[in-house]
PDB file of C-alpha atoms and ligand atoms in Angstrom:
ATOM      1  CA  UNK A   1      24.570  21.982  -0.009  1.00  0.00           C
ATOM      2  CA  UNK A   2      23.837  18.906  -2.074  1.00  0.00           C
ATOM      3  CA  UNK A   3      25.706  18.036  -5.252  1.00  0.00           C
ATOM      4  CA  UNK A   4      24.153  16.387  -8.316  1.00  0.00           C
ATOM      5  CA  UNK A   5      25.078  12.895  -7.109  1.00  0.00           C
ATOM      6  CA  UNK A   6      23.336  13.445  -3.808  1.00  0.00           C
ATOM      7  CA  UNK A   7      20.246  14.851  -5.523  1.00  0.00           C
ATOM      8  CA  UNK A   8      20.181  11.776  -7.764  1.00  0.00           C
ATOM      9  CA  UNK A   9      20.101   9.550  -4.659  1.00  0.00           C
ATOM     10  CA  UNK A  10      17.006  11.397  -3.423  1.00  0.00           C
ATOM     11  CA  UNK A  11      15.220  11.475  -6.762  1.00  0.00           C
ATOM     12  CA  UNK A  12      13.923   7.928  -6.222  1.00  0.00           C
ATOM     13  CA  UNK A  13      12.292   8.857  -2.893  1.00  0.00           C
ATOM     14  CA  UNK A  14       9.525  11.207  -1.797  1.00  0.00           C
ATOM     15  CA  UNK A  15      12.252  13.542  -0.472  1.00  0.00           C
ATOM     16  CA  UNK A  16      13.529  15.012  -3.755  1.00  0.00           C
ATOM     17  CA  UNK A  17      12.432  18.602  -2.929  1.00  0.00           C
ATOM     18  CA  UNK A  18      15.213  19.542  -0.492  1.00  0.00           C
ATOM     19  CA  UNK A  19      15.831  23.161   0.457  1.00  0.00           C
ATOM     20  CA  UNK A  20      19.155  23.843   2.167  1.00  0.00           C
ATOM     21  CA  UNK A  21      19.784  27.235   3.794  1.00  0.00           C
ATOM     22  CA  UNK A  22      22.919  28.583   5.356  1.00  0.00           C
ATOM     23  CA  UNK A  23      20.714  30.262   7.983  1.00  0.00           C
ATOM     24  CA  UNK A  24      17.081  30.328   9.008  1.00  0.00           C
ATOM     25  CA  UNK A  25      15.236  30.949  12.261  1.00  0.00           C
ATOM     26  CA  UNK A  26      13.841  27.424  12.549  1.00  0.00           C
ATOM     27  CA  UNK A  27      13.529  24.684   9.952  1.00  0.00           C
ATOM     28  CA  UNK A  28      10.304  23.534  11.652  1.00  0.00           C
ATOM     29  CA  UNK A  29       8.806  27.009  11.372  1.00  0.00           C
ATOM     30  CA  UNK A  30       9.725  27.102   7.715  1.00  0.00           C
ATOM     31  CA  UNK A  31       8.343  23.625   6.924  1.00  0.00           C
ATOM     32  CA  UNK A  32       5.094  24.453   8.762  1.00  0.00           C
ATOM     33  CA  UNK A  33       4.693  27.597   6.662  1.00  0.00           C
ATOM     34  CA  UNK A  34       5.317  25.551   3.505  1.00  0.00           C
ATOM     35  CA  UNK A  35       2.697  23.034   4.663  1.00  0.00           C
ATOM     36  CA  UNK A  36       0.146  25.803   5.232  1.00  0.00           C
ATOM     37  CA  UNK A  37       0.918  27.154   1.751  1.00  0.00           C
ATOM     38  CA  UNK A  38       0.056  23.734   0.272  1.00  0.00           C
ATOM     39  CA  UNK A  39       3.504  22.198  -0.290  1.00  0.00           C
ATOM     40  CA  UNK A  40       3.465  18.509  -1.095  1.00  0.00           C
ATOM     41  CA  UNK A  41       4.476  15.685   1.227  1.00  0.00           C
ATOM     42  CA  UNK A  42       8.196  15.071   1.258  1.00  0.00           C
ATOM     43  CA  UNK A  43       9.626  18.611   1.304  1.00  0.00           C
ATOM     44  CA  UNK A  44      12.817  18.688   3.386  1.00  0.00           C
ATOM     45  CA  UNK A  45      14.283  21.853   4.930  1.00  0.00           C
ATOM     46  CA  UNK A  46      17.905  21.831   6.115  1.00  0.00           C
ATOM     47  CA  UNK A  47      19.917  24.634   7.707  1.00  0.00           C
ATOM     48  CA  UNK A  48      23.565  25.073   8.623  1.00  0.00           C
ATOM     49  CA  UNK A  49      22.450  27.383  11.403  1.00  0.00           C
ATOM     50  CA  UNK A  50      19.208  28.258  13.203  1.00  0.00           C
ATOM     51  CA  UNK A  51      18.802  31.577  14.957  1.00  0.00           C
ATOM     52  CA  UNK A  52      15.730  30.391  16.903  1.00  0.00           C
ATOM     53  CA  UNK A  53      15.883  26.586  16.971  1.00  0.00           C
ATOM     54  CA  UNK A  54      12.919  25.187  18.826  1.00  0.00           C
ATOM     55  CA  UNK A  55      12.623  22.355  21.331  1.00  0.00           C
ATOM     56  CA  UNK A  56       9.382  21.065  22.768  1.00  0.00           C
ATOM     57  CA  UNK A  57       7.272  23.110  25.170  1.00  0.00           C
ATOM     58  CA  UNK A  58       8.865  26.427  24.158  1.00  0.00           C
ATOM     59  CA  UNK A  59      12.374  25.224  24.943  1.00  0.00           C
ATOM     60  CA  UNK A  60      15.265  26.108  22.683  1.00  0.00           C
ATOM     61  CA  UNK A  61      17.546  23.926  20.595  1.00  0.00           C
ATOM     62  CA  UNK A  62      21.131  25.111  20.452  1.00  0.00           C
ATOM     63  CA  UNK A  63      23.744  24.314  17.814  1.00  0.00           C
ATOM     64  CA  UNK A  64      26.842  26.239  16.721  1.00  0.00           C
ATOM     65  CA  UNK A  65      26.821  26.940  12.932  1.00  0.00           C
ATOM     66  CA  UNK A  66      27.750  23.862  10.882  1.00  0.00           C
ATOM     67  CA  UNK A  67      27.975  21.567  13.921  1.00  0.00           C
ATOM     68  CA  UNK A  68      24.742  19.667  13.517  1.00  0.00           C
ATOM     69  CA  UNK A  69      22.214  18.151  11.204  1.00  0.00           C
ATOM     70  CA  UNK A  70      19.230  20.496  11.532  1.00  0.00           C
ATOM     71  CA  UNK A  71      16.381  19.324   9.365  1.00  0.00           C
ATOM     72  CA  UNK A  72      12.591  19.252   9.134  1.00  0.00           C
ATOM     73  CA  UNK A  73      10.506  16.976   6.963  1.00  0.00           C
ATOM     74  CA  UNK A  74       6.956  17.751   5.855  1.00  0.00           C
ATOM     75  CA  UNK A  75       4.681  14.710   5.728  1.00  0.00           C
ATOM     76  CA  UNK A  76       0.961  14.294   5.162  1.00  0.00           C
ATOM     77  CA  UNK A  77       0.209  10.911   6.758  1.00  0.00           C
ATOM     78  CA  UNK A  78      -3.295   9.473   6.779  1.00  0.00           C
ATOM     79  CA  UNK A  79      -3.209   8.792  10.502  1.00  0.00           C
ATOM     80  CA  UNK A  80      -5.606   9.811  13.292  1.00  0.00           C
ATOM     81  CA  UNK A  81      -4.326  12.757  15.364  1.00  0.00           C
ATOM     82  CA  UNK A  82      -3.576  10.561  18.385  1.00  0.00           C
ATOM     83  CA  UNK A  83      -1.130   8.519  16.310  1.00  0.00           C
ATOM     84  CA  UNK A  84       1.103  11.253  14.888  1.00  0.00           C
ATOM     85  CA  UNK A  85       3.734  10.377  17.510  1.00  0.00           C
ATOM     86  CA  UNK A  86       4.521   7.350  15.351  1.00  0.00           C
ATOM     87  CA  UNK A  87       5.920   9.636  12.651  1.00  0.00           C
ATOM     88  CA  UNK A  88       8.525  11.035  15.054  1.00  0.00           C
ATOM     89  CA  UNK A  89       9.340   7.476  16.079  1.00  0.00           C
ATOM     90  CA  UNK A  90      10.077   6.323  12.545  1.00  0.00           C
ATOM     91  CA  UNK A  91      12.274   9.409  12.130  1.00  0.00           C
ATOM     92  CA  UNK A  92      14.154   8.423  15.301  1.00  0.00           C
ATOM     93  CA  UNK A  93      14.700   4.878  13.977  1.00  0.00           C
ATOM     94  CA  UNK A  94      15.886   6.285  10.646  1.00  0.00           C
ATOM     95  CA  UNK A  95      18.368   8.628  12.341  1.00  0.00           C
ATOM     96  CA  UNK A  96      19.676   5.770  14.441  1.00  0.00           C
ATOM     97  CA  UNK A  97      20.120   3.599  11.322  1.00  0.00           C
ATOM     98  CA  UNK A  98      21.961   6.441   9.583  1.00  0.00           C
ATOM     99  CA  UNK A  99      24.336   6.917  12.506  1.00  0.00           C
ATOM    100  CA  UNK A 100      25.134   3.241  12.605  1.00  0.00           C
ATOM    101  CA  UNK A 101      25.883   3.234   8.887  1.00  0.00           C
ATOM    102  CA  UNK A 102      27.829   6.502   8.687  1.00  0.00           C
ATOM    103  CA  UNK A 103      29.336   6.955  12.166  1.00  0.00           C
ATOM    104  CA  UNK A 104      29.642   3.292  13.167  1.00  0.00           C
ATOM    105  CA  UNK A 105      27.607   3.393  16.382  1.00  0.00           C
ATOM    106  CA  UNK A 106      23.935   3.044  17.211  1.00  0.00           C
ATOM    107  CA  UNK A 107      22.383   5.431  19.750  1.00  0.00           C
ATOM    108  CA  UNK A 108      19.494   4.410  21.971  1.00  0.00           C
ATOM    109  CA  UNK A 109      16.030   5.876  21.682  1.00  0.00           C
ATOM    110  CA  UNK A 110      14.543   7.513  24.754  1.00  0.00           C
ATOM    111  CA  UNK A 111      10.765   7.808  24.570  1.00  0.00           C
ATOM    112  CA  UNK A 112       9.265   9.916  23.146  1.00  0.00           C
ATOM    113  CA  UNK A 113      11.720  11.829  21.039  1.00  0.00           C
ATOM    114  CA  UNK A 114      15.377  11.678  22.064  1.00  0.00           C
ATOM    115  CA  UNK A 115      18.435   9.930  20.683  1.00  0.00           C
ATOM    116  CA  UNK A 116      20.810   9.269  23.540  1.00  0.00           C
ATOM    117  CA  UNK A 117      24.155   7.663  24.252  1.00  0.00           C
ATOM    118  CA  UNK A 118      24.778   5.675  27.443  1.00  0.00           C
ATOM    119  CA  UNK A 119      27.690   6.818  29.571  1.00  0.00           C
ATOM    120  CA  UNK A 120      28.827   3.710  31.365  1.00  0.00           C
ATOM    121  CA  UNK A 121      26.279   3.249  34.139  1.00  0.00           C
ATOM    122  CA  UNK A 122      25.944   6.993  34.730  1.00  0.00           C
ATOM    123  CA  UNK A 123      22.783   7.581  32.737  1.00  0.00           C
ATOM    124  CA  UNK A 124      22.653   8.961  29.219  1.00  0.00           C
ATOM    125  CA  UNK A 125      23.592  12.060  27.277  1.00  0.00           C
ATOM    126  CA  UNK A 126      21.448  13.537  24.526  1.00  0.00           C
ATOM    127  CA  UNK A 127      22.743  13.255  20.967  1.00  0.00           C
ATOM    128  CA  UNK A 128      19.601  14.441  19.216  1.00  0.00           C
ATOM    129  CA  UNK A 129      16.017  15.500  19.681  1.00  0.00           C
ATOM    130  CA  UNK A 130      12.888  15.476  17.574  1.00  0.00           C
ATOM    131  CA  UNK A 131      10.150  18.100  17.536  1.00  0.00           C
ATOM    132  CA  UNK A 132       6.923  16.963  15.917  1.00  0.00           C
ATOM    133  CA  UNK A 133       4.258  19.560  15.093  1.00  0.00           C
ATOM    134  CA  UNK A 134       0.936  18.750  13.444  1.00  0.00           C
ATOM    135  CA  UNK A 135      -1.523  20.858  11.482  1.00  0.00           C
ATOM    136  CA  UNK A 136      -5.059  19.551  11.953  1.00  0.00           C
ATOM    137  CA  UNK A 137      -8.048  20.123   9.751  1.00  0.00           C
ATOM    138  CA  UNK A 138     -11.010  19.290  11.980  1.00  0.00           C
ATOM    139  CA  UNK A 139     -10.395  15.746  13.222  1.00  0.00           C
ATOM    140  CA  UNK A 140      -8.016  14.994  10.355  1.00  0.00           C
ATOM    141  CA  UNK A 141      -4.242  15.374  10.199  1.00  0.00           C
ATOM    142  CA  UNK A 142      -3.450  17.765   7.376  1.00  0.00           C
ATOM    143  CA  UNK A 143       0.335  17.767   7.843  1.00  0.00           C
ATOM    144  CA  UNK A 144       3.029  16.746  10.278  1.00  0.00           C
ATOM    145  CA  UNK A 145       6.402  18.439  10.422  1.00  0.00           C
ATOM    146  CA  UNK A 146       9.071  16.375  12.133  1.00  0.00           C
ATOM    147  CA  UNK A 147      12.246  18.258  12.920  1.00  0.00           C
ATOM    148  CA  UNK A 148      15.497  16.662  13.976  1.00  0.00           C
ATOM    149  CA  UNK A 149      18.509  18.261  15.615  1.00  0.00           C
ATOM    150  CA  UNK A 150      21.470  15.884  15.678  1.00  0.00           C
ATOM    151  CA  UNK A 151      24.795  16.891  17.243  1.00  0.00           C
ATOM    152  CA  UNK A 152      27.453  15.699  14.796  1.00  0.00           C
ATOM    153  CA  UNK A 153      30.673  17.725  14.975  1.00  0.00           C
ATOM    154  CA  UNK A 154      30.522  20.158  17.856  1.00  0.00           C
ATOM    155  CA  UNK A 155      33.502  22.279  18.908  1.00  0.00           C
ATOM    156  CA  UNK A 156      35.026  20.672  22.002  1.00  0.00           C
ATOM    157  CA  UNK A 157      34.632  21.025  24.885  1.00  0.00           C
ATOM    158  CA  UNK A 158      30.851  21.481  24.800  1.00  0.00           C
ATOM    159  CA  UNK A 159      29.530  24.645  26.486  1.00  0.00           C
ATOM    160  CA  UNK A 160      29.408  24.248  30.240  1.00  0.00           C
ATOM    161  CA  UNK A 161      25.615  24.260  30.541  1.00  0.00           C
ATOM    162  CA  UNK A 162      25.303  21.356  28.046  1.00  0.00           C
ATOM    163  CA  UNK A 163      28.421  19.373  28.967  1.00  0.00           C
ATOM    164  CA  UNK A 164      26.581  17.113  31.415  1.00  0.00           C
ATOM    165  CA  UNK A 165      23.487  16.536  29.261  1.00  0.00           C
ATOM    166  CA  UNK A 166      24.621  16.572  25.623  1.00  0.00           C
ATOM    167  CA  UNK A 167      27.047  14.634  23.460  1.00  0.00           C
ATOM    168  CA  UNK A 168      28.237  15.011  19.877  1.00  0.00           C
ATOM    169  CA  UNK A 169      28.546  12.071  17.447  1.00  0.00           C
ATOM    170  CA  UNK A 170      32.199  12.773  16.591  1.00  0.00           C
ATOM    171  CA  UNK A 171      33.086  12.265  20.261  1.00  0.00           C
ATOM    172  CA  UNK A 172      31.405   8.842  20.261  1.00  0.00           C
ATOM    173  CA  UNK A 173      32.760   7.808  16.845  1.00  0.00           C
ATOM    174  CA  UNK A 174      36.258   9.138  17.499  1.00  0.00           C
ATOM    175  CA  UNK A 175      36.277  10.900  14.118  1.00  0.00           C
ATOM    176  CA  UNK A 176      34.324  13.605  12.262  1.00  0.00           C
ATOM    177  CA  UNK A 177      30.902  12.498  11.003  1.00  0.00           C
ATOM    178  CA  UNK A 178      29.867  13.454   7.461  1.00  0.00           C
ATOM    179  CA  UNK A 179      26.656  15.471   7.759  1.00  0.00           C
ATOM    180  CA  UNK A 180      25.501  15.047   4.142  1.00  0.00           C
ATOM    181  CA  UNK A 181      26.067  11.297   4.330  1.00  0.00           C
ATOM    182  CA  UNK A 182      23.971  11.117   7.514  1.00  0.00           C
ATOM    183  CA  UNK A 183      21.204  13.171   5.889  1.00  0.00           C
ATOM    184  CA  UNK A 184      21.062  11.079   2.709  1.00  0.00           C
ATOM    185  CA  UNK A 185      21.131   7.797   4.600  1.00  0.00           C
ATOM    186  CA  UNK A 186      18.481   9.052   7.039  1.00  0.00           C
ATOM    187  CA  UNK A 187      16.090  10.064   4.244  1.00  0.00           C
ATOM    188  CA  UNK A 188      16.592   6.741   2.478  1.00  0.00           C
ATOM    189  CA  UNK A 189      15.781   4.852   5.680  1.00  0.00           C
ATOM    190  CA  UNK A 190      12.836   7.166   6.415  1.00  0.00           C
ATOM    191  CA  UNK A 191      11.367   6.315   3.022  1.00  0.00           C
ATOM    192  CA  UNK A 192      11.259   2.669   4.151  1.00  0.00           C
ATOM    193  CA  UNK A 193      10.251   3.079   7.795  1.00  0.00           C
ATOM    194  CA  UNK A 194       7.569   5.702   7.039  1.00  0.00           C
ATOM    195  CA  UNK A 195       6.103   3.422   4.362  1.00  0.00           C
ATOM    196  CA  UNK A 196       5.716   0.652   6.957  1.00  0.00           C
ATOM    197  CA  UNK A 197       3.234   2.829   8.887  1.00  0.00           C
ATOM    198  CA  UNK A 198       0.686   2.311   6.136  1.00  0.00           C
ATOM    199  CA  UNK A 199       1.185  -1.388   5.560  1.00  0.00           C
ATOM    200  CA  UNK A 200      -1.143  -4.173   6.719  1.00  0.00           C
ATOM    201  CA  UNK A 201      -1.916  -4.843  10.376  1.00  0.00           C
ATOM    202  CA  UNK A 202      -2.284  -1.124  11.116  1.00  0.00           C
ATOM    203  CA  UNK A 203       1.358  -0.504  10.336  1.00  0.00           C
ATOM    204  CA  UNK A 204       2.431  -2.520  13.357  1.00  0.00           C
ATOM    205  CA  UNK A 205       5.777  -3.423  11.789  1.00  0.00           C
ATOM    206  CA  UNK A 206       6.894   0.231  11.856  1.00  0.00           C
ATOM    207  CA  UNK A 207       7.479   0.294  15.604  1.00  0.00           C
ATOM    208  CA  UNK A 208       9.140  -3.098  16.029  1.00  0.00           C
ATOM    209  CA  UNK A 209      12.600  -1.590  15.696  1.00  0.00           C
ATOM    210  CA  UNK A 210      11.651   1.338  17.907  1.00  0.00           C
ATOM    211  CA  UNK A 211      10.721  -0.997  20.763  1.00  0.00           C
ATOM    212  CA  UNK A 212      13.940  -2.928  20.245  1.00  0.00           C
ATOM    213  CA  UNK A 213      16.092   0.195  20.584  1.00  0.00           C
ATOM    214  CA  UNK A 214      14.049   2.037  23.189  1.00  0.00           C
ATOM    215  CA  UNK A 215      16.013   2.356  26.428  1.00  0.00           C
ATOM    216  CA  UNK A 216      12.908   3.610  28.283  1.00  0.00           C
ATOM    217  CA  UNK A 217      11.174   0.227  28.118  1.00  0.00           C
ATOM    218  CA  UNK A 218      11.575  -1.758  31.322  1.00  0.00           C
ATOM    219  CA  UNK A 219      12.898   1.278  33.230  1.00  0.00           C
ATOM    220  CA  UNK A 220      11.605   2.953  36.348  1.00  0.00           C
ATOM    221  CA  UNK A 221      10.415   6.321  35.148  1.00  0.00           C
ATOM    222  CA  UNK A 222       9.045   9.598  36.351  1.00  0.00           C
ATOM    223  CA  UNK A 223       6.506  10.900  33.852  1.00  0.00           C
ATOM    224  CA  UNK A 224       5.933  14.629  34.019  1.00  0.00           C
ATOM    225  CA  UNK A 225       2.467  15.500  32.775  1.00  0.00           C
ATOM    226  CA  UNK A 226       0.771  18.884  32.961  1.00  0.00           C
ATOM    227  CA  UNK A 227      -0.100  19.176  36.642  1.00  0.00           C
ATOM    228  CA  UNK A 228       0.667  15.540  37.503  1.00  0.00           C
ATOM    229  CA  UNK A 229       3.665  13.282  38.074  1.00  0.00           C
ATOM    230  CA  UNK A 230       3.483   9.501  37.654  1.00  0.00           C
ATOM    231  CA  UNK A 231       6.259   7.234  38.975  1.00  0.00           C
ATOM    232  CA  UNK A 232       6.264   3.661  37.735  1.00  0.00           C
ATOM    233  CA  UNK A 233       7.693   1.108  35.345  1.00  0.00           C
ATOM    234  CA  UNK A 234       7.574   1.615  31.559  1.00  0.00           C
ATOM    235  CA  UNK A 235       6.122  -1.717  30.464  1.00  0.00           C
ATOM    236  CA  UNK A 236       5.186  -1.245  26.810  1.00  0.00           C
ATOM    237  CA  UNK A 237       4.900   1.028  23.798  1.00  0.00           C
ATOM    238  CA  UNK A 238       1.510   0.594  22.198  1.00  0.00           C
ATOM    239  CA  UNK A 239       0.984   0.275  18.450  1.00  0.00           C
ATOM    240  CA  UNK A 240      -0.140   3.923  18.515  1.00  0.00           C
ATOM    241  CA  UNK A 241       3.240   4.923  19.933  1.00  0.00           C
ATOM    242  CA  UNK A 242       2.003   5.617  23.477  1.00  0.00           C
ATOM    243  CA  UNK A 243       4.075   4.692  26.527  1.00  0.00           C
ATOM    244  CA  UNK A 244       2.347   2.292  28.919  1.00  0.00           C
ATOM    245  CA  UNK A 245       3.412   2.862  32.528  1.00  0.00           C
ATOM    246  CA  UNK A 246       2.534   0.648  35.500  1.00  0.00           C
ATOM    247  CA  UNK A 247       2.408   3.130  38.418  1.00  0.00           C
ATOM    248  CA  UNK A 248       4.101   2.213  41.705  1.00  0.00           C
ATOM    249  CA  UNK A 249       1.175   3.608  43.637  1.00  0.00           C
ATOM    250  CA  UNK A 250      -0.701   0.659  45.091  1.00  0.00           C
ATOM    251  CA  UNK A 251      -3.876  -0.286  43.241  1.00  0.00           C
ATOM    252  CA  UNK A 252      -3.318   2.195  40.382  1.00  0.00           C
ATOM    253  CA  UNK A 253      -4.045   0.843  36.910  1.00  0.00           C
ATOM    254  CA  UNK A 254      -1.600   1.123  33.994  1.00  0.00           C
ATOM    255  CA  UNK A 255      -1.456   4.526  32.311  1.00  0.00           C
ATOM    256  CA  UNK A 256      -1.138   5.168  28.586  1.00  0.00           C
ATOM    257  CA  UNK A 257       0.922   8.300  28.040  1.00  0.00           C
ATOM    258  CA  UNK A 258       0.517  10.110  24.723  1.00  0.00           C
ATOM    259  CA  UNK A 259       3.290  12.616  25.257  1.00  0.00           C
ATOM    260  CA  UNK A 260       5.259  13.828  28.261  1.00  0.00           C
ATOM    261  CA  UNK A 261       8.707  14.484  29.624  1.00  0.00           C
ATOM    262  CA  UNK A 262      10.118  11.241  30.959  1.00  0.00           C
ATOM    263  CA  UNK A 263      12.975  10.923  33.437  1.00  0.00           C
ATOM    264  CA  UNK A 264      14.712   7.566  33.840  1.00  0.00           C
ATOM    265  CA  UNK A 265      15.014   6.811  37.569  1.00  0.00           C
ATOM    266  CA  UNK A 266      17.570   4.722  39.362  1.00  0.00           C
ATOM    267  CA  UNK A 267      16.177   1.416  40.629  1.00  0.00           C
ATOM    268  CA  UNK A 268      17.291   1.969  44.193  1.00  0.00           C
ATOM    269  CA  UNK A 269      16.379   5.574  44.933  1.00  0.00           C
ATOM    270  CA  UNK A 270      12.984   7.217  44.917  1.00  0.00           C
ATOM    271  CA  UNK A 271      13.702  10.337  42.886  1.00  0.00           C
ATOM    272  CA  UNK A 272      17.258  10.177  41.631  1.00  0.00           C
ATOM    273  CA  UNK A 273      17.581  10.182  37.873  1.00  0.00           C
ATOM    274  CA  UNK A 274      20.235   8.148  36.126  1.00  0.00           C
TER     275      UNK A 274
HETATM  276  C1  BT5 B 301      13.869  18.418  21.606  1.00  0.00           C
HETATM  277  O1  BT5 B 301      13.258  19.261  22.489  1.00  0.00           O
HETATM  278  O2  BT5 B 301      14.658  17.561  21.913  1.00  0.00           O
HETATM  279  C2  BT5 B 301      13.493  18.678  20.152  1.00  0.00           C
HETATM  280  C3  BT5 B 301      14.594  19.403  19.438  1.00  0.00           C
HETATM  281  C4  BT5 B 301      14.297  19.551  17.964  1.00  0.00           C
HETATM  282  C5  BT5 B 301      15.296  20.446  17.299  1.00  0.00           C
HETATM  283  C6  BT5 B 301      15.133  20.454  15.796  1.00  0.00           C
HETATM  284  S1  BT5 B 301      16.439  21.254  14.991  1.00  0.00           S
HETATM  285  C7  BT5 B 301      15.583  21.194  13.488  1.00  0.00           C
HETATM  286  C8  BT5 B 301      14.138  21.496  13.810  1.00  0.00           C
HETATM  287  N1  BT5 B 301      13.871  22.934  13.779  1.00  0.00           N
HETATM  288  C9  BT5 B 301      13.583  23.408  15.011  1.00  0.00           C
HETATM  289  O3  BT5 B 301      13.363  24.602  15.278  1.00  0.00           O
HETATM  290  N2  BT5 B 301      13.596  22.393  15.899  1.00  0.00           N
HETATM  291  C10 BT5 B 301      13.869  21.113  15.266  1.00  0.00           C
HETATM  292  P1  BT5 B 301      13.278  19.091  24.066  1.00  0.00           P
HETATM  293  O4  BT5 B 301      12.971  17.667  24.424  1.00  0.00           O
HETATM  294  O5  BT5 B 301      12.376  20.141  24.559  1.00  0.00           O
HETATM  295  O6  BT5 B 301      14.767  19.362  24.468  1.00  0.00           O
HETATM  296  C11 BT5 B 301      15.249  20.673  24.561  1.00  0.00           C
HETATM  297  C12 BT5 B 301      16.255  20.722  25.704  1.00  0.00           C
HETATM  298  O7  BT5 B 301      17.418  19.977  25.316  1.00  0.00           O
HETATM  299  C13 BT5 B 301      16.759  22.127  26.005  1.00  0.00           C
HETATM  300  O8  BT5 B 301      15.972  22.715  26.973  1.00  0.00           O
HETATM  301  C14 BT5 B 301      18.186  21.888  26.493  1.00  0.00           C
HETATM  302  O9  BT5 B 301      18.188  21.497  27.853  1.00  0.00           O
HETATM  303  C15 BT5 B 301      18.601  20.659  25.734  1.00  0.00           C
HETATM  304  N3  BT5 B 301      19.353  20.987  24.517  1.00  0.00           N
HETATM  305  C16 BT5 B 301      19.327  22.118  23.754  1.00  0.00           C
HETATM  306  N4  BT5 B 301      20.153  22.004  22.695  1.00  0.00           N
HETATM  307  C17 BT5 B 301      20.707  20.763  22.794  1.00  0.00           C
HETATM  308  C18 BT5 B 301      21.646  20.045  22.012  1.00  0.00           C
HETATM  309  N5  BT5 B 301      22.162  20.542  20.886  1.00  0.00           N
HETATM  310  N6  BT5 B 301      21.990  18.793  22.426  1.00  0.00           N
HETATM  311  C19 BT5 B 301      21.478  18.246  23.537  1.00  0.00           C
HETATM  312  N7  BT5 B 301      20.590  18.882  24.315  1.00  0.00           N
HETATM  313  C20 BT5 B 301      20.205  20.128  23.958  1.00  0.00           C
END
């Protein structure tokens, strides 16, 4: 829960309407319902525990009660539908800024929506994930809900099925990480980074930091699209937030990927992920 001092910090931002629950099914579900009921931009839903936390593509997001920052933010950006990915990206940058400030380390950003921590030449482990869901009204974006699950203080050891893929911030920082401090810092940074999306030059400045921190850029990748797999080199992130991949297949032209699952591949082996 937030005390009066914390609420005062948020009162100067668009995120002053913050609803914190000890339990809900999914903060994204709740924020989407609020959006459909006409809630204003800036509503934030936080939960200590989710009974049906959602990942992308019907996957689940797991978190023991109190272990994680589980939050969803309702925004109403004036962006074309094919650019809503940029909202999740500015949330990722904001979360990374908050971790650096509060926990003393900066995670990397794996396109499109993961915060990861490198594990010494043996690939990465996932610290957080973002689920972005849009409500469209014809060809216009009516609302975007961006939900973040960030592992902060998990009981150790992690459950066996996540031990190889997940990591918790306290393990990286070597001390417990204050969840409220991360949330407040994140929302303060989001106020800035989100605002950049609507500044001159088509909001180009918003993704500069994303590119800088994105560990997918320059990597060999396997891109898993519905019914198709592309193997190539991630060469750019466009101003719209799309990943540009130069396929290895001879003669194939660069592909712009709007959204997909991406696996980082080792340089020396055809299909081994790192
Ligand atoms: C994501 O999905 O990474 C987006 C997760 C978004 C969760 C937040 S929590 C607040 C808000 N409310 C919601 O209901 N959701 C959002 P995806 O890329 O599909 O990754 C899901 C996969 O990550 C799962 O299939 C597991 O393999 C793995 N996973 C599940 N829980 C994890 C955790 N706590 N840490 C790391 N990996 C996890």
